[in-house]
PDB file of C-alpha atoms in Angstrom:
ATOM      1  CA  UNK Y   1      -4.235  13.816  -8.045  1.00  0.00           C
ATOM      2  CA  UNK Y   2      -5.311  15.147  -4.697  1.00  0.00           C
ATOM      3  CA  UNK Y   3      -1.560  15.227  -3.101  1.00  0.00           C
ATOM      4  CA  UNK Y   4      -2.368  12.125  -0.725  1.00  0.00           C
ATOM      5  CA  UNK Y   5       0.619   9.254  -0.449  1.00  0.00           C
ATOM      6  CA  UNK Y   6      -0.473   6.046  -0.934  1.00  0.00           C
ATOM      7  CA  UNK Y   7       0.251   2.796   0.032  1.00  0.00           C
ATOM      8  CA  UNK Y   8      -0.768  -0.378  -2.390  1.00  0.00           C
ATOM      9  CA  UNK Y   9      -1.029  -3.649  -0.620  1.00  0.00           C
ATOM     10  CA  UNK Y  10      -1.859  -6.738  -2.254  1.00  0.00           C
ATOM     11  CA  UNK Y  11      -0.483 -10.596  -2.200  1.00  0.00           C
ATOM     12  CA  UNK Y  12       0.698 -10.195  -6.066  1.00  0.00           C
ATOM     13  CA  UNK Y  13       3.563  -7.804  -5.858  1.00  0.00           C
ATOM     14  CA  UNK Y  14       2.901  -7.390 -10.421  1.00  0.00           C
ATOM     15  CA  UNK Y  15      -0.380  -5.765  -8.704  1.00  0.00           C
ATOM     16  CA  UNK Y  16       0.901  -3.673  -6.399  1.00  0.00           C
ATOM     17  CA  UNK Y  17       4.053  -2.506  -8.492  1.00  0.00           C
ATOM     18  CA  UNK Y  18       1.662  -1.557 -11.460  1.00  0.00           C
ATOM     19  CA  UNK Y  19      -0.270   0.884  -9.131  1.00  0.00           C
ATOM     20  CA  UNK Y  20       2.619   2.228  -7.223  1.00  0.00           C
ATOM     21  CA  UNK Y  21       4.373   2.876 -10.884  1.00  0.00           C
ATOM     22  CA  UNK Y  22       1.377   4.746 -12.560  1.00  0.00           C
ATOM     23  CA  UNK Y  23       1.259   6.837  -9.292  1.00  0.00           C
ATOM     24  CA  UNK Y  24       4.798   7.780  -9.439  1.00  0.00           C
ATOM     25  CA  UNK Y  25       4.548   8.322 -13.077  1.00  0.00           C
ATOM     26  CA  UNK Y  26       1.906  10.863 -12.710  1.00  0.00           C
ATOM     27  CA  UNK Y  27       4.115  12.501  -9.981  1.00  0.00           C
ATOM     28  CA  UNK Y  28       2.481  11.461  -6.937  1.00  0.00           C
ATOM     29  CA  UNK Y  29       3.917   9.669  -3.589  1.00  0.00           C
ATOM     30  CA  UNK Y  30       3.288   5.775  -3.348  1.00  0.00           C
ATOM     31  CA  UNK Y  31       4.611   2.640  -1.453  1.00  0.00           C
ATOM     32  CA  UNK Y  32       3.719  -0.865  -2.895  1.00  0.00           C
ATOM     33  CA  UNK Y  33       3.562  -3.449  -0.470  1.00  0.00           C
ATOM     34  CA  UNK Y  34       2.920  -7.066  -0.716  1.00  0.00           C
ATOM     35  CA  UNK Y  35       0.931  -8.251   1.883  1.00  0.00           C
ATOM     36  CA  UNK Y  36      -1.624 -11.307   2.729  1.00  0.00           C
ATOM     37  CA  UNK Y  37      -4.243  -9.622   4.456  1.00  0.00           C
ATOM     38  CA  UNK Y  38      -5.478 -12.676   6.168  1.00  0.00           C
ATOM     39  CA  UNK Y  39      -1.873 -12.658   8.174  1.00  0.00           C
ATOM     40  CA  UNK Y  40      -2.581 -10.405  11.307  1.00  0.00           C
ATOM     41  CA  UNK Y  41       1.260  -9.509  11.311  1.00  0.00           C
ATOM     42  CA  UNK Y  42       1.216  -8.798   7.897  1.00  0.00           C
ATOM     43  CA  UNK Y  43      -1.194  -6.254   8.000  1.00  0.00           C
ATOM     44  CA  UNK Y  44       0.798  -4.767  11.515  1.00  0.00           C
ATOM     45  CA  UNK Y  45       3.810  -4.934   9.265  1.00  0.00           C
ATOM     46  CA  UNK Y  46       2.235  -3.387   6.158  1.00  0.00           C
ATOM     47  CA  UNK Y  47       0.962   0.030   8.892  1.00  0.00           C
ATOM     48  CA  UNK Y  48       4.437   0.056  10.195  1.00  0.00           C
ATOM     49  CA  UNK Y  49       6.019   0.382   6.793  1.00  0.00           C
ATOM     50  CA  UNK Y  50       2.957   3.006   5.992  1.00  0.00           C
ATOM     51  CA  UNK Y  51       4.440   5.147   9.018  1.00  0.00           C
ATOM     52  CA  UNK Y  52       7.898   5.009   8.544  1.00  0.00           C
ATOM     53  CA  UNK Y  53       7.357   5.963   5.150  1.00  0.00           C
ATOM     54  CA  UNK Y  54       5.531   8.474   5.139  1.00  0.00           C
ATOM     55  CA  UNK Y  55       5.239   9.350   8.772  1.00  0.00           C
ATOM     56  CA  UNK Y  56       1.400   8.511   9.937  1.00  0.00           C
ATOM     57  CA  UNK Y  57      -1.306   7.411   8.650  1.00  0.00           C
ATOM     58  CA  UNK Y  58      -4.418   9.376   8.191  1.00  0.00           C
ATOM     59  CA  UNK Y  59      -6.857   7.339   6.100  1.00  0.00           C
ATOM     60  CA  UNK Y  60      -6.907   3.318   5.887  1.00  0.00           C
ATOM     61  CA  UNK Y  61      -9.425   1.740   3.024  1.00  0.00           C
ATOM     62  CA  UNK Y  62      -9.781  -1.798   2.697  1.00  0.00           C
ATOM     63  CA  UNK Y  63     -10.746  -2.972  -0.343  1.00  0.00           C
ATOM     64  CA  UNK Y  64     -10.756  -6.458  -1.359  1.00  0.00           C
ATOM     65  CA  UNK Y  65     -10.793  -8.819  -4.556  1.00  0.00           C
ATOM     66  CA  UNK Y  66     -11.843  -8.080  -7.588  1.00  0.00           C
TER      67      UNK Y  66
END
């Protein structure tokens, strides 16, 4: 609601679709990702996709399980 783009990353791509889809629904700028975060180039390739996307990054949150 704030105007940030997002990027959803989690190994279950149903997960991180759902997300990106309600955020796009409401009008709002997201990538979904699927991504291991236990897989160091994973997580490289996951910021790299986060940049060329939308262009930089300012903000990363980590926020695992549950």
């Amino acid at each position: 609601d704030a105007g940030a783009a997002v990027v959803v990353a989690a190994r279950h791509v149903d997960r991180v679709q759902g997300v990106d889809d309600a955020i796009h629904e409401t009008g709002g700028r997201a990538l979904a990702v699927p991504t291991d975060v236990t897989d160091k180039d994973a997580l490289v390739a996951l910021a790299v996709a986060a940049i060329e996307a939308f262009g930089g990054l300012e903000m990363w949150v980590n926020k695992a399980g549950g």
